[in-house]
mmCIF file of C-alpha atoms in Angstrom:
data_model
loop_
_atom_site.group_PDB
_atom_site.id
_atom_site.type_symbol
_atom_site.label_atom_id
_atom_site.label_comp_id
_atom_site.label_asym_id
_atom_site.label_seq_id
_atom_site.Cartn_x
_atom_site.Cartn_y
_atom_site.Cartn_z
ATOM 1 C CA MET R 247 15.319 -28.531 -4.783
ATOM 2 C CA GLN R 248 12.758 -27.814 -8.720
ATOM 3 C CA LEU R 249 11.620 -25.229 -8.151
ATOM 4 C CA ILE R 250 14.567 -22.455 -7.765
ATOM 5 C CA GLU R 251 15.858 -25.333 -11.133
ATOM 6 C CA ASN R 252 12.745 -23.629 -13.207
ATOM 7 C CA ILE R 253 12.952 -20.392 -11.841
ATOM 8 C CA SER R 254 16.713 -20.341 -12.306
ATOM 9 C CA LYS R 255 15.975 -21.129 -16.824
ATOM 10 C CA GLU R 256 12.864 -19.617 -16.665
ATOM 11 C CA LEU R 257 14.754 -16.384 -15.853
ATOM 12 C CA ASN R 258 18.069 -17.031 -17.120
ATOM 13 C CA ALA R 259 20.295 -17.504 -13.314
ATOM 14 C CA PRO R 260 22.885 -19.185 -12.197
ATOM 15 C CA PRO R 261 21.086 -21.670 -10.479
ATOM 16 C CA GLU R 262 23.455 -21.506 -7.117
ATOM 17 C CA MET R 263 23.168 -17.728 -7.162
ATOM 18 C CA LEU R 264 19.263 -19.464 -6.380
ATOM 19 C CA PHE R 265 20.409 -21.466 -4.052
ATOM 20 C CA ASP R 266 22.428 -19.184 -2.603
ATOM 21 C CA ALA R 267 19.407 -16.949 -1.915
ATOM 22 C CA ILE R 268 17.413 -19.567 -0.209
ATOM 23 C CA ARG R 269 19.747 -20.887 2.332
ATOM 24 C CA GLN R 270 20.656 -16.930 3.008
ATOM 25 C CA SER R 271 17.792 -15.333 2.838
ATOM 26 C CA ARG R 272 16.812 -14.866 6.614
ATOM 27 C CA LYS R 273 21.160 -13.247 7.286
ATOM 28 C CA LEU R 274 21.591 -11.614 3.542
ATOM 29 C CA VAL R 275 19.192 -8.368 4.439
ATOM 30 C CA LYS R 276 20.144 -4.993 5.988
ATOM 31 C CA HIS R 277 18.017 -2.933 8.538
ATOM 32 C CA ILE R 278 17.249 0.466 8.055
ATOM 33 C CA LYS R 279 16.053 3.090 10.730
ATOM 34 C CA MET R 280 13.327 5.637 9.183
ATOM 35 C CA LYS R 281 12.345 8.012 10.896
ATOM 36 C CA LYS R 282 8.135 7.811 12.058
ATOM 37 C CA ARG R 283 6.212 11.235 12.277
ATOM 38 C CA ASN R 284 5.926 10.313 16.237
ATOM 39 C CA GLY R 285 9.579 10.933 16.055
ATOM 40 C CA SER R 286 10.262 7.011 16.977
ATOM 41 C CA ASP R 287 11.717 4.846 14.948
ATOM 42 C CA ARG R 288 11.073 1.650 11.909
ATOM 43 C CA THR R 289 13.094 -1.001 10.381
ATOM 44 C CA VAL R 290 12.787 -0.916 6.924
ATOM 45 C CA TYR R 291 14.494 -4.375 5.865
ATOM 46 C CA GLN R 292 15.637 -4.877 2.442
ATOM 47 C CA PRO R 293 16.778 -7.886 0.669
ATOM 48 C CA SER R 294 19.556 -8.785 -1.426
ATOM 49 C CA LYS R 295 19.660 -8.779 -4.845
ATOM 50 C CA LYS R 296 18.833 -12.122 -5.673
ATOM 51 C CA LEU R 297 16.716 -12.816 -2.772
ATOM 52 C CA LYS R 298 14.003 -10.365 -4.952
ATOM 53 C CA ILE R 299 14.739 -12.103 -8.649
ATOM 54 C CA ILE R 300 12.426 -14.921 -7.245
ATOM 55 C CA GLN R 301 10.494 -12.825 -4.749
ATOM 56 C CA TYR R 302 8.998 -11.059 -8.552
ATOM 57 C CA TRP R 303 8.802 -14.110 -9.809
ATOM 58 C CA LEU R 304 6.669 -15.439 -7.065
ATOM 59 C CA ILE R 305 5.318 -11.967 -7.775
ATOM 60 C CA ASN R 306 4.285 -12.528 -11.101
ATOM 61 C CA ASN R 307 3.884 -16.167 -11.476
ATOM 62 C CA ILE R 308 2.114 -17.417 -8.803
ATOM 63 C CA PHE R 309 0.677 -14.445 -6.572
ATOM 64 C CA VAL R 310 -1.212 -12.336 -9.395
ATOM 65 C CA ASN R 311 -3.300 -15.415 -9.214
ATOM 66 C CA LEU R 312 -5.239 -15.156 -5.538
ATOM 67 C CA LYS R 313 -7.618 -12.365 -4.805
ATOM 68 C CA VAL R 314 -6.941 -9.184 -3.742
ATOM 69 C CA HIS R 315 -11.072 -7.175 -2.424
ATOM 70 C CA TYR R 316 -11.635 -4.162 -5.018
ATOM 71 C CA VAL R 317 -11.317 -2.047 -1.339
ATOM 72 C CA ALA R 318 -8.198 -2.333 -1.251
ATOM 73 C CA THR R 319 -6.064 0.122 -3.352
ATOM 74 C CA ALA R 320 -2.983 0.287 -2.229
ATOM 75 C CA PHE R 321 0.466 -1.123 -3.463
ATOM 76 C CA LEU R 322 -1.943 -2.065 -7.426
ATOM 77 C CA LYS R 323 -1.261 -1.610 -10.803
ATOM 78 C CA ASP R 324 -3.242 1.582 -11.577
ATOM 79 C CA ILE R 325 -4.738 2.032 -8.670
ATOM 80 C CA SER R 326 -3.569 5.409 -6.504
ATOM 81 C CA ILE R 327 -4.670 7.639 -3.228
ATOM 82 C CA LYS R 328 -6.747 9.254 -5.948
ATOM 83 C CA ASN R 329 -8.919 6.319 -7.048
ATOM 84 C CA ASN R 330 -9.341 5.145 -2.475
ATOM 85 C CA ALA R 331 -10.231 9.056 -2.270
ATOM 86 C CA LEU R 332 -12.546 8.863 -5.663
ATOM 87 C CA ARG R 333 -14.921 6.129 -3.825
ATOM 88 C CA HIS R 334 -16.093 8.795 -0.725
ATOM 89 C CA VAL R 335 -16.561 11.969 -2.761
ATOM 90 C CA ASN R 336 -20.326 11.626 -1.545
ATOM 91 C CA GLY R 337 -19.437 10.728 2.201
ATOM 92 C CA ARG R 338 -20.408 13.321 4.985
ATOM 93 C CA TYR R 339 -19.717 11.455 7.434
ATOM 94 C CA PHE R 340 -16.317 9.936 8.070
ATOM 95 C CA LEU R 341 -14.380 7.099 9.620
ATOM 96 C CA LYS R 342 -11.173 6.646 9.531
ATOM 97 C CA LEU R 343 -8.606 2.983 11.547
ATOM 98 C CA ASP R 344 -5.088 2.623 11.547
ATOM 99 C CA ILE R 345 -3.774 -1.058 11.726
ATOM 100 C CA LYS R 346 -0.811 -1.804 14.692
ATOM 101 C CA ASP R 347 2.120 -3.351 13.216
ATOM 102 C CA TYR R 348 0.249 -3.946 10.155
ATOM 103 C CA PHE R 349 2.676 -5.795 8.267
ATOM 104 C CA PRO R 350 4.882 -7.916 10.551
ATOM 105 C CA SER R 351 1.143 -9.275 13.074
ATOM 106 C CA ILE R 352 1.265 -10.901 8.750
ATOM 107 C CA LYS R 353 2.701 -14.299 9.637
ATOM 108 C CA PHE R 354 4.266 -17.143 7.254
ATOM 109 C CA GLY R 355 0.760 -19.476 9.480
ATOM 110 C CA ASP R 356 -1.558 -17.043 7.733
ATOM 111 C CA PHE R 357 -0.282 -17.082 3.932
ATOM 112 C CA GLN R 358 0.148 -21.355 3.777
ATOM 113 C CA PRO R 359 -3.795 -22.089 2.960
ATOM 114 C CA ILE R 360 -3.792 -19.911 0.774
ATOM 115 C CA ILE R 361 -0.958 -21.197 -1.250
ATOM 116 C CA CYS R 362 -2.500 -24.678 0.070
ATOM 117 C CA ARG R 363 -6.219 -24.207 -2.073
ATOM 118 C CA TRP R 364 -5.033 -22.323 -4.476
ATOM 119 C CA ILE R 365 -2.847 -25.053 -5.532
ATOM 120 C CA ALA R 366 -6.003 -27.769 -4.764
ATOM 121 C CA GLU R 367 -8.113 -25.800 -6.382
ATOM 122 C CA LYS R 368 -6.044 -25.459 -9.815
ATOM 123 C CA ASN R 369 -3.473 -27.741 -9.359
ATOM 124 C CA PRO R 370 -0.050 -25.837 -11.111
ATOM 125 C CA PRO R 371 2.988 -28.019 -12.250
ATOM 126 C CA ILE R 372 4.344 -27.255 -9.072
ATOM 127 C CA ILE R 373 5.330 -29.250 -5.807
ATOM 128 C CA GLU R 374 3.497 -27.945 -3.241
ATOM 129 C CA SER R 375 5.998 -28.430 -0.230
ATOM 130 C CA GLU R 376 8.086 -26.778 -2.326
ATOM 131 C CA LEU R 377 6.466 -23.485 -2.626
ATOM 132 C CA LEU R 378 5.667 -23.520 0.533
ATOM 133 C CA LYS R 379 9.330 -23.331 1.444
ATOM 134 C CA VAL R 380 11.263 -21.095 -0.718
ATOM 135 C CA VAL R 381 7.558 -19.304 0.010
ATOM 136 C CA GLN R 382 8.797 -19.200 3.066
ATOM 137 C CA LEU R 383 12.445 -18.367 3.677
ATOM 138 C CA SER R 384 12.191 -15.389 1.300
ATOM 139 C CA CYS R 385 8.534 -14.235 1.436
ATOM 140 C CA PHE R 386 9.647 -13.751 5.397
ATOM 141 C CA TYR R 387 11.549 -12.893 7.728
ATOM 142 C CA ARG R 388 12.093 -13.627 11.522
ATOM 143 C CA ASN R 389 9.463 -15.092 13.217
ATOM 144 C CA ASP R 390 8.689 -15.543 10.008
ATOM 145 C CA CYS R 391 6.825 -11.435 9.701
ATOM 146 C CA LEU R 392 6.382 -10.173 7.016
ATOM 147 C CA PRO R 393 8.915 -7.805 6.713
ATOM 148 C CA ILE R 394 8.964 -3.615 5.409
ATOM 149 C CA GLY R 395 10.590 -3.177 2.663
ATOM 150 C CA TYR R 396 10.471 -6.743 0.351
ATOM 151 C CA PRO R 397 8.978 -5.645 -2.809
ATOM 152 C CA SER R 398 6.623 -9.019 -1.748
ATOM 153 C CA SER R 399 4.634 -7.228 1.341
ATOM 154 C CA PRO R 400 2.484 -5.379 0.081
ATOM 155 C CA ILE R 401 1.043 -8.210 -2.746
ATOM 156 C CA ILE R 402 0.741 -10.680 0.541
ATOM 157 C CA SER R 403 -0.728 -8.836 2.834
ATOM 158 C CA ASN R 404 -3.896 -7.651 0.071
ATOM 159 C CA ILE R 405 -3.852 -11.617 -0.054
ATOM 160 C CA VAL R 406 -4.077 -12.555 3.133
ATOM 161 C CA MET R 407 -6.821 -9.278 4.062
ATOM 162 C CA TYR R 408 -8.939 -10.607 1.706
ATOM 163 C CA GLU R 409 -11.305 -12.389 3.607
ATOM 164 C CA PHE R 410 -11.261 -9.388 5.879
ATOM 165 C CA ASP R 411 -12.455 -7.237 3.329
ATOM 166 C CA THR R 412 -15.264 -9.279 1.607
ATOM 167 C CA LYS R 413 -16.308 -9.812 5.548
ATOM 168 C CA ILE R 414 -16.304 -5.810 6.316
ATOM 169 C CA VAL R 415 -18.202 -6.040 2.727
ATOM 170 C CA ALA R 416 -20.667 -8.250 3.110
ATOM 171 C CA SER R 417 -21.645 -6.238 6.662
ATOM 172 C CA LEU R 418 -21.578 -3.208 5.204
ATOM 173 C CA SER R 419 -24.743 -4.021 2.973
ATOM 174 C CA SER R 420 -26.520 -6.121 5.022
ATOM 175 C CA THR R 421 -28.585 -3.949 6.953
ATOM 176 C CA ASP R 422 -29.215 -0.283 7.167
ATOM 177 C CA GLN R 423 -27.950 0.843 10.336
ATOM 178 C CA TYR R 424 -25.364 1.080 7.512
ATOM 179 C CA GLY R 425 -26.219 3.879 5.516
ATOM 180 C CA ALA R 426 -24.914 3.603 2.505
ATOM 181 C CA ALA R 427 -21.264 3.424 3.189
ATOM 182 C CA ALA R 428 -18.649 2.909 1.221
ATOM 183 C CA TYR R 429 -14.881 1.338 2.432
ATOM 184 C CA THR R 430 -10.925 1.400 0.630
ATOM 185 C CA ARG R 431 -8.212 0.013 3.078
ATOM 186 C CA TYR R 432 -4.998 1.726 1.755
ATOM 187 C CA ALA R 433 -3.111 -0.711 3.373
ATOM 188 C CA ASP R 434 -3.158 -0.426 6.861
ATOM 189 C CA ASP R 435 -5.202 2.357 6.975
ATOM 190 C CA MET R 436 -8.881 2.232 6.434
ATOM 191 C CA THR R 437 -11.780 4.760 5.402
ATOM 192 C CA PHE R 438 -15.246 4.323 5.457
ATOM 193 C CA SER R 439 -17.900 7.307 4.792
ATOM 194 C CA THR R 440 -21.470 7.185 4.949
ATOM 195 C CA LYS R 441 -24.162 9.118 4.678
ATOM 196 C CA THR R 442 -26.301 9.198 8.058
ATOM 197 C CA LYS R 443 -25.097 9.858 10.962
ATOM 198 C CA GLY R 444 -24.128 7.901 13.995
ATOM 199 C CA ALA R 445 -22.993 5.386 11.545
ATOM 200 C CA CYS R 446 -19.836 5.917 11.641
ATOM 201 C CA ASN R 447 -19.971 4.313 15.237
ATOM 202 C CA ASN R 448 -21.614 1.693 14.552
ATOM 203 C CA ILE R 449 -19.218 1.025 11.895
ATOM 204 C CA ASN R 450 -15.944 0.960 14.509
ATOM 205 C CA SER R 451 -17.962 -1.522 16.908
ATOM 206 C CA LEU R 452 -18.290 -4.088 13.507
ATOM 207 C CA VAL R 453 -14.391 -3.496 12.695
ATOM 208 C CA GLU R 454 -12.843 -3.864 15.812
ATOM 209 C CA LYS R 455 -15.858 -7.511 16.849
ATOM 210 C CA THR R 456 -14.417 -8.947 13.027
ATOM 211 C CA LEU R 457 -11.020 -8.339 13.258
ATOM 212 C CA ALA R 458 -11.676 -9.805 16.915
ATOM 213 C CA GLU R 459 -13.912 -13.047 15.138
ATOM 214 C CA ILE R 460 -11.101 -13.987 11.944
ATOM 215 C CA GLU R 461 -8.580 -16.187 12.770
ATOM 216 C CA SER R 462 -6.404 -15.511 10.796
ATOM 217 C CA PRO R 463 -3.724 -12.944 10.460
ATOM 218 C CA LYS R 464 -4.601 -11.918 14.303
ATOM 219 C CA LEU R 465 -4.896 -8.364 13.480
ATOM 220 C CA LYS R 466 -5.324 -5.699 16.134
ATOM 221 C CA LEU R 467 -6.408 -1.655 16.071
ATOM 222 C CA ASN R 468 -4.222 1.032 16.480
ATOM 223 C CA SER R 469 -6.779 2.826 18.964
ATOM 224 C CA SER R 470 -4.931 6.189 19.185
ATOM 225 C CA LYS R 471 -5.349 7.306 15.692
ATOM 226 C CA THR R 472 -8.456 6.192 15.013
ATOM 227 C CA SER R 473 -11.084 9.475 14.215
ATOM 228 C CA PHE R 474 -14.156 9.995 12.740
ATOM 229 C CA VAL R 475 -14.803 13.139 10.985
ATOM 230 C CA SER R 476 -17.983 15.325 9.162
ATOM 231 C CA SER R 477 -17.420 17.362 6.046
ATOM 232 C CA SER R 478 -19.711 19.696 7.038
ATOM 233 C CA GLY R 479 -18.862 22.427 6.406
ATOM 234 C CA GLY R 480 -15.699 22.160 5.673
ATOM 235 C CA SER R 481 -13.871 19.474 4.361
ATOM 236 C CA ALA R 482 -12.216 15.387 5.058
ATOM 237 C CA LEU R 483 -9.017 13.992 4.442
ATOM 238 C CA VAL R 484 -8.938 10.563 3.288
ATOM 239 C CA THR R 485 -5.370 9.262 2.073
ATOM 240 C CA GLY R 486 -3.451 12.748 1.698
ATOM 241 C CA LEU R 487 -6.439 14.266 -0.189
ATOM 242 C CA ARG R 488 -8.991 16.355 0.582
ATOM 243 C CA ILE R 489 -13.021 15.526 0.259
ATOM 244 C CA CYS R 490 -14.720 19.439 0.075
ATOM 245 C CA HIS R 491 -18.497 19.733 0.490
ATOM 246 C CA ASP R 492 -19.026 20.116 -3.252
ATOM 247 C CA GLY R 493 -16.774 16.917 -3.335
ATOM 248 C CA HIS R 494 -14.498 17.429 -6.169
ATOM 249 C CA LEU R 495 -10.795 16.476 -4.362
ATOM 250 C CA THR R 496 -8.083 19.038 -3.933
ATOM 251 C CA ILE R 497 -4.597 18.695 -1.958
ATOM 252 C CA HIS R 498 -3.321 19.992 1.705
ATOM 253 C CA ARG R 499 -3.353 24.161 1.668
ATOM 254 C CA LYS R 500 0.230 23.495 3.106
ATOM 255 C CA TYR R 501 1.027 21.216 0.555
ATOM 256 C CA LYS R 502 0.423 24.399 -1.539
ATOM 257 C CA ASP R 503 2.370 26.519 -0.810
ATOM 258 C CA LYS R 504 5.452 23.857 -0.778
ATOM 259 C CA ILE R 505 4.454 23.395 -4.049
ATOM 260 C CA ARG R 506 4.293 27.483 -4.579
ATOM 261 C CA LEU R 507 7.521 27.726 -2.686
ATOM 262 C CA LEU R 508 9.482 25.185 -4.922
ATOM 263 C CA LEU R 509 8.066 27.179 -8.106
ATOM 264 C CA SER R 510 9.198 30.329 -6.590
ATOM 265 C CA LEU R 511 12.839 29.473 -5.675
ATOM 266 C CA TYR R 512 13.265 27.820 -8.649
ATOM 267 C CA LYS R 513 12.651 30.375 -10.862
ATOM 268 C CA LYS R 514 15.061 32.303 -9.412
ATOM 269 C CA GLY R 515 17.581 30.015 -9.892
ATOM 270 C CA THR R 516 18.356 29.150 -6.139
ATOM 271 C CA LEU R 517 16.301 25.658 -5.314
ATOM 272 C CA ALA R 518 18.869 22.472 -4.498
ATOM 273 C CA LYS R 519 19.464 19.927 -7.500
ATOM 274 C CA ASN R 520 18.005 17.550 -5.102
ATOM 275 C CA ASP R 521 15.199 19.690 -4.393
ATOM 276 C CA ILE R 522 14.760 19.964 -8.436
ATOM 277 C CA TYR R 523 14.188 16.068 -8.430
ATOM 278 C CA SER R 524 11.935 16.624 -6.027
ATOM 279 C CA LEU R 525 9.527 19.644 -7.434
ATOM 280 C CA LYS R 526 9.721 17.408 -10.932
ATOM 281 C CA GLY R 527 7.770 14.073 -9.045
ATOM 282 C CA HIS R 528 5.232 16.805 -7.043
ATOM 283 C CA LEU R 529 3.689 17.986 -10.045
ATOM 284 C CA ALA R 530 3.583 14.163 -12.015
ATOM 285 C CA HIS R 531 1.445 13.760 -8.369
ATOM 286 C CA ILE R 532 -0.379 17.060 -7.982
ATOM 287 C CA ARG R 533 -1.532 17.040 -11.766
ATOM 288 C CA HIS R 534 -2.745 13.313 -11.420
ATOM 289 C CA VAL R 535 -4.602 14.039 -8.029
ATOM 290 C CA ASP R 536 -5.793 17.962 -8.362
ATOM 291 C CA GLY R 537 -5.822 19.045 -12.672
ATOM 292 C CA LEU R 538 -7.819 22.586 -11.317
ATOM 293 C CA PHE R 539 -4.260 23.092 -9.053
ATOM 294 C CA TYR R 540 -2.318 22.869 -11.414
ATOM 295 C CA THR R 541 -4.671 24.609 -14.600
ATOM 296 C CA LYS R 542 -3.359 27.356 -12.034
ATOM 297 C CA LEU R 543 0.216 26.374 -11.290
ATOM 298 C CA GLN R 544 0.711 26.422 -15.162
ATOM 299 C CA ASN R 545 -1.367 30.026 -15.191
ATOM 300 C CA LYS R 546 1.219 31.102 -13.160
ATOM 301 C CA TYR R 547 4.220 29.375 -14.003
ATOM 302 C CA PHE R 548 4.536 28.158 -16.994
ATOM 303 C CA LYS R 549 7.362 29.283 -18.239
ATOM 304 C CA THR R 550 9.221 27.465 -15.319
ATOM 305 C CA ILE R 551 7.336 24.272 -14.666
ATOM 306 C CA GLN R 552 8.240 23.711 -18.817
ATOM 307 C CA LYS R 553 11.501 24.051 -18.146
ATOM 308 C CA LEU R 554 11.654 22.123 -15.383
ATOM 309 C CA LEU R 555 10.136 19.057 -17.819
ATOM 310 C CA ILE R 556 12.943 18.831 -19.795
ATOM 311 C CA ILE R 557 15.032 17.978 -16.931
ATOM 312 C CA GLU R 558 16.033 14.626 -17.480
#
């Protein structure tokens, strides 16, 4: 297969290793069970290291050339949950929707025509049949479904969702029944905000109708996670961040209490070593998404935080 030969030369990797990765792509995959919040299990799939090499090459050389809508805010460089939440700071009424079985519902058959259209338009020096075969075997798993845990799954999902995202944005701006609505999608979590009372019910119907009309991918909402929220007199939670009634972002109160407790334990020298590195990660996250709270922590735990920052 010429494509694998080219990848091996470009990455200076043995071609036999990459050919073997393709041959055993559906065999050398680890299954890792993880608990969901509701107590049920989620299976995460970890491909072999040599298969990951092929996936990263595809991501950096092929998939980056395919369209991802600006409303998609997950898995993108320099885009975070803060960017996602900031688009909704002017909202008063919020609708949060969840797509059921998001990754497994996306099939190779949903992605294949997108690649074929790109090849037809750009005419890259790649044999179409070879590229399709490599993508199918390296980036999809049983029943040609998109697996949770593969490095290539996030970008593929965003590419496949481009048509849906485009239709929703166009529909929201086509009539005033939705108000001046904002829409973002963080993987399978969709957030809508508007200043118009009652508009969220109309948006919910719009999303259900659009999902039913789109032939690819075939997705359904997880109705048990549908949430209608108003920020009147309080705040709304968007991808883990709170949008307060005055428009500023902050983290959840329970999260703040947890960080204060961890800092207090570290100051006393009783925080476990693994939790120390976890605390460093939490502080970096807070500094990015909630600068005001981070400043308050600095004022109270300045020496403690400075001591943490020099730990490697």
